[in-house]
Coordinates of C-alpha atoms in Angstrom, one line a residue:
M1 CA 9.7 54.4 -35.3
H2 CA 7.0 53.7 -37.9
A3 CA 7.7 56.9 -39.8
A4 CA 11.3 55.9 -40.3
L5 CA 10.4 52.7 -42.2
A6 CA 9.3 52.2 -45.7
T7 CA 6.2 50.2 -46.5
G8 CA 7.2 46.6 -46.2
G9 CA 10.3 47.6 -44.2
A10 CA 11.6 45.9 -41.1
V11 CA 13.4 46.9 -37.9
A12 CA 15.8 44.8 -35.9
L13 CA 17.0 46.2 -32.6
F14 CA 19.4 44.4 -30.3
W15 CA 21.1 44.8 -27.0
N16 CA 24.0 42.8 -25.5
P17 CA 24.1 43.2 -21.8
Q18 CA 26.4 41.1 -19.6
G19 CA 25.8 40.1 -16.0
V20 CA 28.0 38.6 -13.2
H21 CA 26.8 35.4 -11.6
D22 CA 28.5 35.8 -8.2
A23 CA 27.0 38.5 -6.0
Q24 CA 30.1 38.7 -3.7
L25 CA 32.5 39.0 -6.6
H26 CA 30.2 41.7 -8.1
A27 CA 30.2 43.6 -4.9
A28 CA 34.0 43.4 -4.6
L29 CA 34.4 44.6 -8.2
A30 CA 31.9 47.4 -7.6
E31 CA 34.2 48.6 -4.7
V32 CA 37.2 48.8 -7.0
D33 CA 35.1 50.6 -9.7
G34 CA 33.7 53.0 -7.1
R35 CA 37.2 53.8 -5.6
R36 CA 38.6 54.3 -9.1
G37 CA 35.7 56.3 -10.6
M38 CA 34.8 53.7 -13.2
A39 CA 31.2 53.5 -14.5
G40 CA 29.6 51.1 -17.0
A41 CA 32.0 48.2 -16.6
P42 CA 30.8 44.9 -18.2
H43 CA 30.8 43.5 -14.6
G44 CA 28.5 46.3 -13.4
E45 CA 25.3 44.3 -13.1
L46 CA 24.4 40.9 -11.7
T47 CA 23.0 38.3 -14.1
S48 CA 19.7 38.4 -12.2
A49 CA 19.2 42.1 -13.1
Y50 CA 18.3 41.1 -16.6
G51 CA 15.2 39.0 -15.8
E52 CA 14.0 36.1 -17.9
V53 CA 12.2 37.9 -20.7
P54 CA 13.9 39.7 -23.6
G55 CA 14.1 43.4 -22.8
S56 CA 13.0 43.0 -19.2
W57 CA 15.9 44.8 -17.6
A58 CA 16.2 48.2 -16.0
G59 CA 18.1 50.7 -18.0
L60 CA 16.8 49.6 -21.4
P61 CA 16.0 52.7 -23.4
G62 CA 12.3 52.1 -23.9
R63 CA 10.4 48.9 -24.6
P64 CA 10.0 48.7 -28.3
E65 CA 8.0 45.6 -28.3
E66 CA 5.3 47.2 -26.1
E67 CA 5.4 50.4 -28.1
C68 CA 4.9 48.6 -31.4
R69 CA 2.1 46.4 -30.0
R70 CA 0.3 49.5 -28.8
D71 CA 0.9 51.3 -32.1
G72 CA -0.9 48.5 -34.1
R73 CA 0.8 49.4 -37.4
F74 CA 3.4 46.7 -37.1
T75 CA 3.3 43.0 -37.9
D76 CA 5.5 40.0 -37.3
L77 CA 6.6 41.3 -33.9
R78 CA 9.1 39.1 -32.2
A79 CA 11.3 39.4 -29.2
V80 CA 14.0 36.7 -28.7
R81 CA 16.7 36.2 -26.1
Y82 CA 19.9 34.3 -26.5
R83 CA 22.1 33.6 -23.5
Q84 CA 25.7 32.4 -23.4
D85 CA 27.3 31.6 -20.0
L86 CA 31.0 32.5 -20.1
H87 CA 34.0 32.0 -17.9
Y88 CA 37.0 34.4 -18.2
G89 CA 40.2 33.6 -16.4
T90 CA 41.8 36.6 -14.7
G91 CA 44.3 37.4 -17.4
H92 CA 41.7 37.0 -20.2
Y93 CA 39.2 39.2 -18.4
V94 CA 41.7 42.0 -17.6
S95 CA 42.9 41.9 -21.2
Y96 CA 39.3 42.2 -22.4
L97 CA 38.7 45.2 -20.1
A98 CA 42.0 46.8 -21.3
S99 CA 40.6 46.6 -24.9
L100 CA 37.5 48.6 -24.0
S101 CA 37.4 52.3 -24.8
R102 CA 36.2 53.3 -21.3
Y103 CA 39.5 51.8 -20.0
R104 CA 41.8 52.8 -22.9
V105 CA 40.9 56.5 -22.5
L106 CA 42.2 56.5 -18.9
A107 CA 45.6 57.9 -18.1
P108 CA 48.1 55.0 -18.2
D109 CA 48.8 55.0 -14.5
R110 CA 45.1 55.1 -13.6
R111 CA 44.3 52.3 -16.1
E112 CA 47.0 50.1 -14.7
Q113 CA 45.8 50.7 -11.1
V114 CA 42.2 49.8 -11.9
L115 CA 43.2 46.8 -13.9
A116 CA 45.6 45.6 -11.3
E117 CA 43.0 46.0 -8.5
T118 CA 40.4 44.2 -10.7
A119 CA 42.9 41.3 -11.2
Q120 CA 43.5 41.1 -7.4
V121 CA 39.8 40.8 -6.8
L122 CA 39.3 38.2 -9.5
D123 CA 42.3 36.1 -8.1
A124 CA 40.9 36.4 -4.6
H125 CA 37.6 35.0 -5.9
G126 CA 38.9 31.9 -7.6
G127 CA 40.9 33.3 -10.5
G128 CA 38.3 34.5 -12.9
I129 CA 34.7 35.6 -13.5
D130 CA 31.6 33.7 -14.6
T131 CA 29.2 35.9 -16.6
A132 CA 26.1 35.6 -18.8
L133 CA 26.1 37.4 -22.1
F134 CA 22.6 38.2 -23.3
S135 CA 21.5 39.1 -26.8
D136 CA 18.0 40.5 -26.7
L137 CA 16.6 40.9 -30.2
F138 CA 13.5 42.7 -31.3
L139 CA 12.0 42.4 -34.8
A140 CA 9.0 44.1 -36.4
R141 CA 7.7 44.8 -39.9
V142 CA 5.6 47.4 -41.5
P143 CA 3.1 45.6 -43.7
A144 CA 3.5 45.9 -47.4
A145 CA 0.9 47.9 -49.3
G146 CA -2.1 46.0 -50.5
P147 CA -2.5 45.0 -54.2

């Protein structure tokens, strides 16, 4: 990463994973996704899978903060996490899913089946889904050249 930055340059990396609060709802949605061959849905992980520390979740491609600290050529290293708890009603969540490319590329009948089954699960679990949206941000700078 260091070689890609100019002297005095900065890097800002961010990830926005989403987790489901309710383990039973998560399991029921996973059954639908498994039956319908869906992977990578926004409801694919529990909130608890993302830990308490920015970048502390499985599946993160590398740990840039650790790499930059070991490297020693970076300054102003900072890792920050923002968390927003959200509730989607069934209709809103299904509309959200329908807008995502992994659903839009499905054949229309398959898309309608997976969305309808997802809606049935959400309705059976209280009519919606409670999630946490995380924004993990990592910042670092290459020191400016001396005078």
